[in-house]
């Protein structure tokens, strides 16, 4: 855990008695697997509004019990984690509020934290500790079969406790995430939403956008785009394959920060556009040299491997027959 | 090789006598390694305007001889490949023109093909076969130590022969690329430049742009951008670490197609911006669902692995101490 408070010292870990997972998709299922691996909860109850997801979760075995409804799911749980799109938080908060056990921690894994506080706070009784969280981890896959225990290993989990949060509850949730393999960082919800707008939300938006632009061209066929995607486009399609429900909700719930960052991105892009039009190679070269240094810092910080493209399976020659 | 001409049948492979590589960076060194692996040339001569690159190439051993200058390098070569930034083509064409052997093939590996024809044609005698090529392969690394023999395996190499090209010369160059592991596609230079603008040049431009935007923010520190880059930004930094000289030249030499595609990208982005501002979730969800389908097609076409993020080394926990 990193924090500015020098008096903070995490206690030795006390597992939760009963973890309730609301939403059993990629993150919910990974939470189940990782909690089991760590022994971080004695019991895991799951609930999902899609019945087949719940059945699949039981089959795979990352929950002990499938609850028939939200009320039953949260009853007796000392840790409740919402792992659904942010758009469902209001209805879920309303449904679970009256049934939460005294002193329970309610958290989430949403990518926007201001809205988690805004939407959930009115529904929760005073005896509940609302401690929003955002594990910066994921893949472009969805559903209960997409999860795995190591998803959070070495990743950041950002906690955004509201002012005046209970330090013991915060310590317990911090210890939980550390047991799951993550490194915890604490910041305000507002700052989180600004940081993630530039490191995650805008990259997703422009990846979605360019893949859409390419698909709509008349002069270049879609099959040509797919064939020659190795030139750079391919990396964007990976990002642009992320869950549509989740990302719609992210953009709508982090509107201000996203529009602010998008404005800056567009301004900067206009400068490049002008430089290309004017044949101003120095402006281009200057930017391209600066960005290369940032890549080096990310590799040095251990956030990615230096190896170029080696992680990827080379395309099968046999597939060429399709073209 | 894929071509629309049903009468085309590639001859059995005849290696080149003497391959001359001009430029010994990532692509030049990979060409050397791959040519050696395939036995596709009996002799490889290299030349590079940076003396240390040439020495390194000799040391690594992917060339047989280092030429002291361009004139010496091309003398007696039956295949000359320019593997330098496009910006150097004019000077190189001028220098080598008078010294090329009758019937030699002059090719390149540049990412823009219209300019290769425009710049090189005036310098070359009539007895030379100018056959521009673009292997769609690369990494973000540069220099003679970055190359490896398998870089072109399973990748496309696009040949853009000018109208009236000699079919035998085209067959020989096609066979050469196939020996190096690539699959050859033939199209006009103009169409190539349009296709690559959307599959490669625009993705690079917006990756460079967003990494620059992030670095310039006052509200979010650069160290926060680096720490939380796993949310999507990291993939852009990989692309934005590509060689600045090469990419400056690409944008300047494919100006028209890049500005055309950039205009469409910006228009589409404005629609998304408006949808976010208006809270129009349906427009966002519709695009996000369409783009996901394109990712599936790329995976089915064998251009990328379905595996989520597994190719990447998980960040080392030990590195956390840096933060």
Coordinates of C-alpha atoms in Angstrom, one line a residue:
Chain A
X1 CA 0.0 0.0 0.0
X2 CA 1.2 3.5 -0.8
X3 CA -0.2 6.4 1.2
X4 CA 0.9 9.8 2.3
X5 CA -0.2 9.1 5.9
X6 CA 3.0 8.0 7.8
X7 CA 0.9 6.7 10.7
X8 CA -0.8 4.1 8.5
X9 CA 0.3 0.5 9.1
X10 CA -1.7 -2.3 7.7
X11 CA -2.8 -5.0 10.2
X12 CA -2.0 -8.6 9.7
X13 CA -4.6 -10.1 7.4
X14 CA -8.0 -11.2 8.7
X15 CA -10.0 -12.9 6.0
X16 CA -13.6 -11.9 5.4
X17 CA -16.3 -14.3 6.6
X18 CA -18.6 -14.0 3.7
X19 CA -17.8 -12.3 0.4
X20 CA -20.7 -11.4 -1.8
X21 CA -19.9 -10.9 -5.5
X22 CA -22.6 -9.1 -7.4
X23 CA -21.9 -9.7 -11.1
X24 CA -20.0 -12.8 -12.3
X25 CA -18.3 -11.6 -15.4
X26 CA -14.6 -11.2 -16.1
X27 CA -13.8 -9.3 -13.0
X28 CA -16.3 -11.0 -10.7
X29 CA -15.1 -14.5 -11.7
X30 CA -11.4 -13.4 -11.4
X31 CA -12.2 -12.1 -7.9
X32 CA -13.7 -15.4 -7.0
X33 CA -10.7 -17.4 -8.3
X34 CA -8.2 -15.0 -6.7
X35 CA -10.1 -15.0 -3.3
X36 CA -10.1 -18.8 -3.3
X37 CA -6.4 -18.9 -4.1
X38 CA -5.6 -16.5 -1.3
X39 CA -8.0 -17.9 1.2
X40 CA -9.2 -14.3 1.6
X41 CA -12.8 -15.2 2.4
X42 CA -14.3 -18.2 4.2
X43 CA -17.4 -18.3 1.9
X44 CA -18.2 -16.7 -1.5
X45 CA -21.8 -16.0 -2.4
X46 CA -22.5 -15.0 -6.0
X47 CA -25.5 -13.4 -7.8
X48 CA -25.9 -12.3 -11.4
X49 CA -29.0 -11.0 -13.2
X50 CA -28.2 -13.4 -16.1
X51 CA -29.2 -16.8 -14.8
X52 CA -26.7 -18.8 -17.1
X53 CA -23.8 -16.8 -15.7
X54 CA -24.7 -17.9 -12.2
X55 CA -25.0 -21.5 -13.2
X56 CA -21.7 -21.3 -15.0
X57 CA -20.1 -19.8 -11.9
X58 CA -21.3 -22.7 -9.8
X59 CA -20.1 -25.2 -12.3
X60 CA -16.6 -23.6 -12.6
X61 CA -16.6 -23.4 -8.8
X62 CA -15.4 -19.9 -8.0
X63 CA -18.5 -19.3 -5.8
X64 CA -19.9 -21.6 -3.1
X65 CA -23.5 -20.5 -3.4
X66 CA -25.6 -18.9 -6.0
X67 CA -28.1 -16.5 -4.5
X68 CA -31.5 -16.2 -6.1
X69 CA -31.7 -12.4 -5.6
X70 CA -29.7 -9.4 -4.4
X71 CA -31.4 -9.3 -0.9
X72 CA -30.5 -12.9 -0.2
X73 CA -27.0 -12.4 -1.6
X74 CA -25.9 -9.6 0.7
X75 CA -27.5 -10.9 3.9
X76 CA -24.8 -11.8 6.3
X77 CA -22.0 -10.7 4.0
X78 CA -19.2 -8.6 5.6
X79 CA -17.7 -7.7 2.2
X80 CA -20.0 -6.9 -0.8
X81 CA -18.3 -6.2 -4.1
X82 CA -20.3 -4.8 -7.1
X83 CA -18.7 -6.2 -10.3
X84 CA -21.3 -5.0 -12.8
X85 CA -21.4 -2.1 -15.3
X86 CA -21.7 1.2 -13.4
X87 CA -25.1 1.8 -15.0
X88 CA -26.5 -0.9 -12.7
X89 CA -25.2 0.6 -9.5
X90 CA -28.3 2.7 -8.7
X91 CA -30.8 -0.2 -8.9
X92 CA -28.4 -2.5 -7.0
X93 CA -27.8 0.0 -4.3
X94 CA -31.5 0.5 -3.8
X95 CA -32.1 -3.2 -3.6
X96 CA -29.3 -4.1 -1.2
X97 CA -29.3 -1.1 1.1
X98 CA -31.9 -2.3 3.6
X99 CA -30.4 -5.9 3.8
X100 CA -26.8 -5.1 4.5
X101 CA -25.3 -6.4 7.7
X102 CA -24.1 -3.7 10.2
X103 CA -20.5 -2.8 9.7
X104 CA -20.3 -4.5 6.2
X105 CA -17.9 -3.0 3.6
X106 CA -19.5 -2.2 0.3
X107 CA -17.0 -1.9 -2.6
X108 CA -16.9 -2.1 -6.3
X109 CA -14.5 -2.6 -9.2
X110 CA -15.8 0.1 -11.5
X111 CA -13.6 2.2 -13.8
X112 CA -15.2 5.5 -12.7
X113 CA -15.1 6.3 -9.0
X114 CA -16.9 9.6 -8.6
X115 CA -20.1 8.0 -9.8
X116 CA -19.8 5.0 -7.5
X117 CA -19.8 7.4 -4.5
X118 CA -22.6 9.6 -5.9
X119 CA -24.9 6.7 -6.8
X120 CA -24.3 4.3 -3.9
X121 CA -24.0 6.7 -1.0
X122 CA -27.8 7.7 -0.8
X123 CA -28.8 4.0 -0.7
X124 CA -26.5 2.9 2.1
X125 CA -27.3 3.0 5.9
X126 CA -24.8 5.0 8.1
X127 CA -23.4 1.7 9.6
X128 CA -22.0 0.6 6.2
X129 CA -18.4 1.4 5.0
X130 CA -18.6 2.4 1.4
X131 CA -15.0 2.0 -0.1
X132 CA -14.9 2.2 -3.9
X133 CA -12.1 0.4 -5.6
X134 CA -10.7 0.0 -9.1
X135 CA -8.3 -2.8 -10.0
X136 CA -6.4 -1.6 -13.1
X137 CA -6.5 -5.0 -14.7
X138 CA -8.6 -6.7 -17.3
X139 CA -8.6 -8.3 -20.7
X140 CA -10.9 -7.7 -23.7
X141 CA -12.9 -10.9 -22.8
X142 CA -16.1 -11.0 -20.9
X143 CA -18.2 -13.5 -18.9
X144 CA -17.7 -16.0 -16.0
X145 CA -15.4 -18.2 -18.1
X146 CA -13.0 -15.3 -18.8
X147 CA -11.8 -15.0 -15.2
X148 CA -8.6 -16.3 -13.7
X149 CA -6.9 -16.1 -10.3
X150 CA -3.8 -14.2 -11.4
X151 CA -5.5 -11.3 -13.1
X152 CA -4.6 -8.9 -10.3
X153 CA -1.1 -10.1 -9.7
X154 CA 1.3 -7.2 -9.8
X155 CA -1.5 -4.8 -10.8
X156 CA -2.6 -1.7 -9.1
X157 CA -5.9 -1.5 -7.2
X158 CA -6.9 2.0 -6.6
X159 CA -9.1 2.7 -3.5
X160 CA -11.0 6.0 -3.3
X161 CA -12.3 6.2 0.2
X162 CA -14.6 9.2 0.8
X163 CA -13.4 11.7 3.4
X164 CA -13.9 10.4 7.0
X165 CA -13.8 6.7 6.0
X166 CA -13.2 4.3 8.8
X167 CA -9.4 3.5 8.9
X168 CA -10.0 -0.1 10.1
X169 CA -12.4 -0.9 7.3
X170 CA -9.9 0.7 4.8
X171 CA -7.1 -1.5 6.3
X172 CA -9.1 -4.6 5.9
X173 CA -10.0 -3.9 2.3
X174 CA -6.4 -3.0 1.5
X175 CA -5.2 -6.3 3.0
X176 CA -7.8 -8.1 1.0
X177 CA -6.5 -6.7 -2.3
X178 CA -2.9 -7.3 -1.3
X179 CA -3.8 -11.0 -0.7
X180 CA -5.3 -11.1 -4.2
X181 CA -1.9 -10.0 -5.5
X182 CA -2.5 -6.3 -6.2
X183 CA -0.7 -3.3 -5.0
X184 CA -3.0 -0.7 -3.4
X185 CA -2.9 3.0 -4.1
X186 CA -5.2 5.5 -2.4
X187 CA -6.4 8.7 -4.0
X188 CA -9.6 10.8 -4.2
X189 CA -12.3 9.7 -6.5
X190 CA -12.1 12.9 -8.5
X191 CA -8.3 12.5 -9.1
X192 CA -8.8 8.9 -10.0
X193 CA -11.3 9.8 -12.7
X194 CA -8.9 12.3 -14.2
X195 CA -5.9 9.9 -14.2
X196 CA -8.0 7.1 -15.7
X197 CA -9.5 9.4 -18.3
X198 CA -6.1 9.8 -19.9
X199 CA -4.6 6.4 -19.2
X200 CA -7.6 4.3 -20.1
X201 CA -10.8 6.0 -21.2
X202 CA -9.4 8.2 -24.0
X203 CA -7.3 5.3 -25.3
X204 CA -10.4 3.2 -25.5
X205 CA -12.5 5.9 -27.1
X206 CA -10.0 6.6 -29.9
X207 CA -9.4 2.9 -30.4
X208 CA -13.1 2.3 -30.8
X209 CA -13.3 5.4 -33.1
X210 CA -10.5 4.4 -35.5
X211 CA -11.8 0.8 -35.8
X212 CA -15.2 2.3 -36.7
X213 CA -13.6 4.7 -39.2
X214 CA -11.8 1.9 -40.9
X215 CA -14.9 -0.3 -41.2
X216 CA -16.8 2.5 -42.9
X217 CA -14.3 3.3 -45.7
X218 CA -15.4 2.9 -49.3
X219 CA -11.9 3.1 -50.8
X220 CA -10.3 0.4 -48.7
X221 CA -12.1 -2.9 -48.2
X222 CA -12.7 -4.3 -44.7
X223 CA -10.7 -7.4 -45.7
X224 CA -7.7 -5.2 -46.6
X225 CA -7.9 -3.6 -43.2
X226 CA -7.9 -7.0 -41.6
X227 CA -5.1 -8.4 -43.8
X228 CA -2.7 -5.5 -43.2
X229 CA -3.6 -4.8 -39.6
X230 CA -0.2 -5.8 -38.4
X231 CA 1.0 -2.3 -39.2
X232 CA -0.4 -0.9 -36.0
X233 CA -4.1 -1.1 -36.4
X234 CA -4.2 -4.5 -34.8
X235 CA -3.4 -3.2 -31.3
X236 CA -6.3 -0.8 -31.5
X237 CA -8.7 -3.6 -32.4
X238 CA -7.7 -5.5 -29.2
X239 CA -8.7 -2.5 -27.1
X240 CA -11.8 -1.8 -29.3
X241 CA -13.0 -5.4 -28.5
X242 CA -13.7 -4.5 -24.9
X243 CA -17.2 -5.0 -23.4
X244 CA -19.6 -2.5 -25.0
X245 CA -22.0 -2.2 -22.0
X246 CA -19.2 -1.5 -19.6
X247 CA -17.5 1.1 -21.8
X248 CA -20.8 2.9 -22.7
X249 CA -21.3 3.3 -18.9
X250 CA -17.7 4.5 -18.3
X251 CA -18.0 7.3 -20.9
X252 CA -21.4 8.4 -19.7
X253 CA -20.4 8.4 -16.0
X254 CA -17.0 10.1 -16.4
X255 CA -18.2 12.6 -18.9
X256 CA -16.5 15.7 -17.6
X257 CA -13.0 14.3 -17.3
X258 CA -13.3 12.5 -20.7
X259 CA -14.5 15.6 -22.5
X260 CA -11.7 17.6 -20.9
X261 CA -9.0 15.1 -22.0
X262 CA -10.6 14.6 -25.4
X263 CA -10.5 18.4 -26.0
X264 CA -6.7 18.4 -25.3
X265 CA -6.2 15.3 -27.5
X266 CA -8.0 17.0 -30.4
X267 CA -6.1 20.2 -30.0
X268 CA -2.8 18.4 -30.1
X269 CA -4.0 16.4 -33.1
X270 CA -4.8 19.6 -35.0
X271 CA -1.2 20.7 -34.4
X272 CA 0.1 17.5 -36.0
X273 CA -2.4 17.7 -38.8
X274 CA -1.2 21.2 -39.6
X275 CA 2.4 20.1 -39.4
X276 CA 1.7 17.3 -41.9
X277 CA -0.1 19.7 -44.2
X278 CA 2.8 22.3 -44.0
X279 CA 5.5 19.6 -44.4
X280 CA 6.9 20.7 -41.0
X281 CA 9.0 17.6 -40.2
X282 CA 10.7 19.2 -37.2
X283 CA 7.4 19.4 -35.2
X284 CA 6.7 15.8 -36.0
X285 CA 10.2 14.6 -35.1
X286 CA 10.2 16.5 -31.9
X287 CA 7.0 14.8 -30.6
X288 CA 8.0 11.4 -31.9
X289 CA 11.2 11.6 -30.0
X290 CA 9.6 12.7 -26.7
X291 CA 7.0 9.9 -26.8
X292 CA 9.7 7.2 -27.2
X293 CA 11.2 8.2 -23.9
X294 CA 7.9 7.6 -22.2
X295 CA 7.8 4.1 -23.5
X296 CA 11.2 3.5 -21.9
X297 CA 10.0 4.8 -18.5
X298 CA 7.0 2.4 -18.7
X299 CA 9.3 -0.5 -19.3
X300 CA 11.6 0.5 -16.5
X301 CA 8.6 0.8 -14.2
X302 CA 7.8 -2.8 -14.9
X303 CA 4.4 -2.1 -16.5
X304 CA 5.3 -3.9 -19.8
X305 CA 7.9 -6.1 -21.3
X306 CA 10.5 -4.6 -23.5
X307 CA 10.2 -7.5 -26.0
X308 CA 8.8 -6.2 -29.2
X309 CA 6.1 -8.4 -30.5
X310 CA 7.2 -11.8 -29.3
X311 CA 4.3 -12.4 -27.1
X312 CA 2.1 -12.8 -30.1
X313 CA 1.6 -16.1 -31.9
X314 CA 2.9 -15.6 -35.5
X315 CA 0.0 -15.9 -37.9
X316 CA -0.5 -19.4 -39.2
X317 CA 0.5 -19.8 -42.8
X318 CA -2.4 -22.1 -43.3
X319 CA -4.7 -19.2 -42.7
X320 CA -3.5 -17.5 -45.9
X321 CA -5.8 -19.6 -47.9
X322 CA -8.7 -17.5 -46.7
X323 CA -7.6 -14.5 -48.7
Chain B
X1 CA 1.6 -14.7 -53.9
X2 CA -2.0 -13.5 -54.5
X3 CA -2.8 -11.8 -57.7
X4 CA -5.8 -11.3 -60.0
X5 CA -3.9 -12.5 -63.0
X6 CA -4.8 -16.2 -63.4
X7 CA -1.9 -16.8 -65.9
X8 CA 0.7 -15.9 -63.3
X9 CA 2.8 -18.8 -62.0
X10 CA 5.9 -18.2 -60.0
X11 CA 9.0 -19.9 -61.3
X12 CA 11.1 -22.2 -59.1
X13 CA 13.4 -20.1 -57.0
X14 CA 16.7 -18.8 -58.4
X15 CA 18.7 -17.0 -55.7
X16 CA 20.2 -13.7 -56.4
X17 CA 24.0 -13.5 -56.9
X18 CA 24.6 -10.4 -55.0
X19 CA 22.2 -8.6 -52.7
X20 CA 23.0 -5.1 -51.7
X21 CA 21.4 -3.7 -48.5
X22 CA 21.4 0.0 -48.2
X23 CA 20.7 0.8 -44.6
X24 CA 21.4 -1.7 -41.9
X25 CA 18.8 -0.9 -39.2
X26 CA 15.9 -3.1 -38.0
X27 CA 14.6 -4.0 -41.5
X28 CA 18.0 -4.1 -43.2
X29 CA 19.4 -6.4 -40.6
X30 CA 16.4 -8.6 -40.6
X31 CA 16.7 -8.8 -44.4
X32 CA 20.3 -10.0 -44.0
X33 CA 19.4 -12.6 -41.4
X34 CA 16.4 -13.9 -43.3
X35 CA 18.3 -14.0 -46.6
X36 CA 21.0 -16.0 -45.0
X37 CA 18.5 -18.4 -43.4
X38 CA 16.9 -19.0 -46.8
X39 CA 20.0 -19.0 -48.9
X40 CA 18.3 -16.4 -51.1
X41 CA 21.5 -14.7 -52.1
X42 CA 25.0 -15.9 -52.6
X43 CA 26.6 -12.8 -51.3
X44 CA 25.3 -9.9 -49.2
X45 CA 26.9 -6.4 -49.4
X46 CA 25.9 -3.8 -46.9
X47 CA 26.3 0.0 -46.7
X48 CA 25.1 2.4 -44.0
X49 CA 25.8 6.1 -43.7
X50 CA 26.4 5.6 -40.0
X51 CA 29.8 3.9 -39.8
X52 CA 29.1 2.1 -36.4
X53 CA 26.0 0.4 -37.9
X54 CA 28.2 -1.0 -40.7
X55 CA 30.8 -2.3 -38.2
X56 CA 28.1 -3.8 -36.0
X57 CA 26.5 -5.5 -39.1
X58 CA 29.9 -7.1 -39.9
X59 CA 30.4 -8.2 -36.3
X60 CA 26.9 -9.8 -36.1
X61 CA 27.6 -11.3 -39.5
X62 CA 24.4 -10.7 -41.5
X63 CA 26.4 -9.1 -44.3
X64 CA 29.5 -10.5 -46.0
X65 CA 31.1 -7.2 -46.9
X66 CA 30.8 -3.6 -45.8
X67 CA 31.0 -1.2 -48.7
X68 CA 32.8 2.1 -48.1
X69 CA 30.2 4.0 -50.2
X70 CA 27.0 3.6 -52.2
X71 CA 28.8 3.4 -55.6
X72 CA 30.9 0.5 -54.5
X73 CA 27.9 -1.1 -52.7
X74 CA 25.7 -1.4 -55.8
X75 CA 28.4 -2.3 -58.3
X76 CA 27.7 -5.9 -59.5
X77 CA 24.6 -6.4 -57.4
X78 CA 21.6 -8.0 -59.1
X79 CA 19.2 -7.0 -56.2
X80 CA 19.5 -3.6 -54.4
X81 CA 17.2 -3.0 -51.5
X82 CA 16.9 0.4 -49.9
X83 CA 16.1 0.0 -46.2
X84 CA 16.5 3.6 -45.1
X85 CA 13.9 6.3 -44.2
X86 CA 12.1 7.4 -47.3
X87 CA 13.6 10.9 -46.9
X88 CA 17.0 9.5 -48.0
X89 CA 15.7 8.0 -51.2
X90 CA 16.4 11.0 -53.5
X91 CA 20.1 11.3 -52.5
X92 CA 20.6 7.5 -52.7
X93 CA 18.9 7.2 -56.1
X94 CA 21.1 9.9 -57.5
X95 CA 24.2 8.3 -56.1
X96 CA 23.6 4.8 -57.3
X97 CA 21.8 5.4 -60.6
X98 CA 25.0 5.5 -62.8
X99 CA 26.6 2.5 -61.1
X100 CA 23.8 -0.1 -61.2
X101 CA 24.4 -3.3 -63.2
X102 CA 22.2 -3.8 -66.3
X103 CA 19.0 -5.7 -65.5
X104 CA 19.4 -5.2 -61.7
X105 CA 16.3 -5.0 -59.6
X106 CA 16.0 -2.0 -57.3
X107 CA 13.6 -2.3 -54.5
X108 CA 12.9 -0.9 -51.1
X109 CA 11.0 -1.6 -47.9
X110 CA 9.5 1.8 -47.2
X111 CA 6.0 2.3 -45.8
X112 CA 4.9 4.7 -48.5
X113 CA 5.1 3.5 -52.1
X114 CA 3.9 6.4 -54.3
X115 CA 6.9 8.4 -53.2
X116 CA 9.3 5.5 -53.8
X117 CA 8.3 5.5 -57.4
X118 CA 8.2 9.2 -57.8
X119 CA 11.6 9.8 -56.2
X120 CA 13.6 6.9 -57.6
X121 CA 12.3 6.6 -61.1
X122 CA 14.1 9.7 -62.5
X123 CA 17.4 8.5 -61.2
X124 CA 17.4 5.0 -62.7
X125 CA 18.5 4.0 -66.2
X126 CA 16.0 2.2 -68.4
X127 CA 17.6 -1.1 -68.0
X128 CA 16.8 -1.2 -64.3
X129 CA 13.7 -2.9 -62.8
X130 CA 12.3 -0.7 -60.1
X131 CA 9.9 -2.8 -58.0
X132 CA 9.0 -1.1 -54.7
X133 CA 8.0 -3.3 -51.8
X134 CA 6.7 -3.0 -48.3
X135 CA 6.9 -5.8 -45.8
X136 CA 4.2 -5.2 -43.3
X137 CA 6.3 -6.2 -40.3
X138 CA 8.4 -4.5 -37.7
X139 CA 8.9 -3.8 -34.1
X140 CA 9.4 -0.6 -32.2
X141 CA 13.1 -1.2 -32.0
X142 CA 15.7 0.2 -34.3
X143 CA 19.3 -0.5 -35.3
X144 CA 21.4 -3.4 -36.7
X145 CA 21.0 -5.3 -33.4
X146 CA 17.2 -5.2 -33.6
X147 CA 16.9 -7.5 -36.6
X148 CA 16.1 -11.2 -36.6
X149 CA 15.6 -13.8 -39.3
X150 CA 11.9 -14.6 -38.6
X151 CA 10.6 -11.0 -38.8
X152 CA 8.9 -11.6 -42.1
X153 CA 7.5 -15.1 -41.4
X154 CA 3.8 -15.2 -42.1
X155 CA 3.7 -11.5 -42.8
X156 CA 2.6 -9.7 -45.9
X157 CA 5.0 -8.2 -48.3
X158 CA 3.2 -5.8 -50.6
X159 CA 4.8 -5.2 -54.1
X160 CA 3.7 -2.2 -56.1
X161 CA 5.2 -2.7 -59.6
X162 CA 4.7 0.3 -61.9
X163 CA 2.6 -0.3 -65.0
X164 CA 4.6 -2.2 -67.6
X165 CA 7.0 -3.9 -65.2
X166 CA 8.9 -6.9 -66.4
X167 CA 7.1 -10.0 -65.3
X168 CA 10.3 -12.1 -64.9
X169 CA 11.8 -9.5 -62.6
X170 CA 8.5 -9.4 -60.6
X171 CA 8.6 -13.2 -60.3
X172 CA 12.1 -13.2 -59.0
X173 CA 11.4 -10.6 -56.4
X174 CA 8.2 -12.4 -55.4
X175 CA 10.1 -15.7 -55.0
X176 CA 12.7 -13.9 -52.9
X177 CA 10.1 -12.6 -50.4
X178 CA 8.5 -16.0 -50.3
X179 CA 11.8 -17.5 -49.4
X180 CA 12.1 -15.0 -46.6
X181 CA 8.9 -16.3 -45.2
X182 CA 6.5 -13.6 -46.4
X183 CA 3.3 -13.8 -48.4
X184 CA 3.3 -11.5 -51.4
X185 CA 0.4 -9.2 -52.4
X186 CA 0.5 -7.0 -55.5
X187 CA -1.4 -3.7 -55.8
X188 CA -0.8 -0.2 -57.1
X189 CA 1.3 2.2 -55.2
X190 CA -1.7 4.6 -54.8
X191 CA -4.0 1.9 -53.3
X192 CA -1.2 0.7 -51.0
X193 CA -0.8 4.2 -49.6
X194 CA -4.5 4.5 -48.9
X195 CA -4.7 1.1 -47.2
X196 CA -1.6 1.7 -45.1
X197 CA -2.8 5.2 -44.1
X198 CA -5.7 3.6 -42.2
X199 CA -4.1 0.4 -41.0
X200 CA -0.7 1.9 -40.0
X201 CA -0.1 5.6 -40.4
X202 CA -3.2 7.0 -38.6
X203 CA -2.8 4.5 -35.8
X204 CA 0.8 5.6 -35.3
X205 CA -0.2 9.3 -35.5
X206 CA -2.9 9.1 -32.9
X207 CA -0.7 6.9 -30.7
X208 CA 2.1 9.5 -30.9
X209 CA -0.5 12.2 -30.2
X210 CA -2.1 10.7 -27.1
X211 CA 1.2 9.9 -25.5
X212 CA 2.2 13.5 -26.1
X213 CA -1.1 14.8 -24.7
X214 CA -0.6 12.7 -21.5
X215 CA 3.0 13.9 -21.0
X216 CA 1.9 17.5 -21.1
X217 CA -0.9 17.4 -18.6
X218 CA -0.6 19.5 -15.4
X219 CA -3.4 17.8 -13.5
X220 CA -2.0 14.3 -13.8
X221 CA 1.6 13.6 -13.2
X222 CA 3.7 11.7 -15.7
X223 CA 4.5 9.1 -13.0
X224 CA 0.8 8.5 -12.6
X225 CA 0.4 8.0 -16.3
X226 CA 3.2 5.5 -16.3
X227 CA 1.9 3.7 -13.2
X228 CA -1.6 3.2 -14.4
X229 CA -0.8 2.7 -18.1
X230 CA -2.1 -0.9 -18.0
X231 CA -5.6 0.5 -18.5
X232 CA -5.1 0.8 -22.3
X233 CA -2.5 3.6 -22.6
X234 CA 0.4 1.1 -22.6
X235 CA -0.5 -0.3 -26.0
X236 CA -0.3 3.2 -27.5
X237 CA 3.2 3.8 -26.0
X238 CA 4.5 0.7 -27.7
X239 CA 3.4 2.1 -31.0
X240 CA 4.6 5.6 -30.1
X241 CA 8.1 4.3 -29.5
X242 CA 8.7 3.7 -33.2
X243 CA 11.6 5.3 -35.0
X244 CA 11.1 9.1 -35.2
X245 CA 13.0 9.6 -38.4
X246 CA 11.2 6.9 -40.3
X247 CA 7.7 8.1 -39.1
X248 CA 8.4 11.8 -39.8
X249 CA 9.2 10.7 -43.4
X250 CA 6.1 8.5 -43.7
X251 CA 3.8 11.3 -42.7
X252 CA 5.4 13.8 -45.0
X253 CA 5.5 11.5 -48.0
X254 CA 2.0 10.1 -47.6
X255 CA 0.5 13.5 -46.8
X256 CA -2.7 13.3 -49.0
X257 CA -3.9 9.9 -47.9
X258 CA -3.0 10.6 -44.2
X259 CA -4.9 13.9 -44.2
X260 CA -7.9 12.3 -45.9
X261 CA -8.1 9.5 -43.3
X262 CA -7.4 11.9 -40.5
X263 CA -10.3 14.0 -41.6
X264 CA -12.6 11.0 -41.4
X265 CA -11.2 10.0 -38.1
X266 CA -11.8 13.5 -36.6
X267 CA -15.3 13.6 -38.0
X268 CA -16.2 10.3 -36.4
X269 CA -14.6 11.4 -33.1
X270 CA -16.7 14.5 -33.1
X271 CA -19.8 12.3 -33.3
X272 CA -18.6 10.3 -30.2
X273 CA -17.8 13.5 -28.4
X274 CA -21.2 14.8 -29.0
X275 CA -22.8 11.5 -27.9
X276 CA -20.9 11.6 -24.6
X277 CA -21.9 15.2 -24.1
X278 CA -25.5 14.4 -24.8
X279 CA -25.5 11.2 -22.7
X280 CA -26.5 9.3 -25.9
X281 CA -25.5 5.7 -24.8
X282 CA -27.1 4.0 -27.8
X283 CA -24.7 5.6 -30.3
X284 CA -21.7 4.6 -28.2
X285 CA -23.0 1.1 -27.6
X286 CA -23.7 0.6 -31.3
X287 CA -20.2 1.5 -32.3
X288 CA -18.6 -0.5 -29.5
X289 CA -20.5 -3.6 -30.6
X290 CA -19.5 -3.2 -34.3
X291 CA -15.8 -2.8 -33.5
X292 CA -15.8 -6.0 -31.4
X293 CA -16.8 -8.0 -34.5
X294 CA -13.8 -6.7 -36.4
X295 CA -11.4 -7.9 -33.8
X296 CA -12.9 -11.4 -34.1
X297 CA -12.3 -11.3 -37.9
X298 CA -8.7 -10.3 -37.4
X299 CA -8.2 -13.3 -35.0
X300 CA -9.9 -15.6 -37.5
X301 CA -7.7 -14.3 -40.3
X302 CA -4.6 -15.3 -38.2
X303 CA -3.3 -11.8 -37.8
X304 CA -3.3 -11.9 -34.0
X305 CA -3.7 -14.4 -31.2
X306 CA -7.0 -14.5 -29.3
X307 CA -5.2 -14.8 -26.0
X308 CA -5.8 -11.7 -24.0
X309 CA -2.7 -10.3 -22.4
X310 CA -0.8 -13.4 -21.8
X311 CA 2.0 -12.6 -24.1
X312 CA 3.2 -9.9 -21.7
X313 CA 5.5 -10.5 -18.9
X314 CA 3.6 -9.7 -15.7
X315 CA 5.2 -6.7 -14.0
X316 CA 7.7 -7.7 -11.4
X317 CA 6.5 -7.2 -7.8
X318 CA 10.0 -6.1 -7.0
X319 CA 9.5 -3.0 -9.2
X320 CA 6.8 -1.7 -6.9
X321 CA 9.4 -0.3 -4.6
X322 CA 10.0 2.4 -7.1
X323 CA 6.7 4.1 -6.5

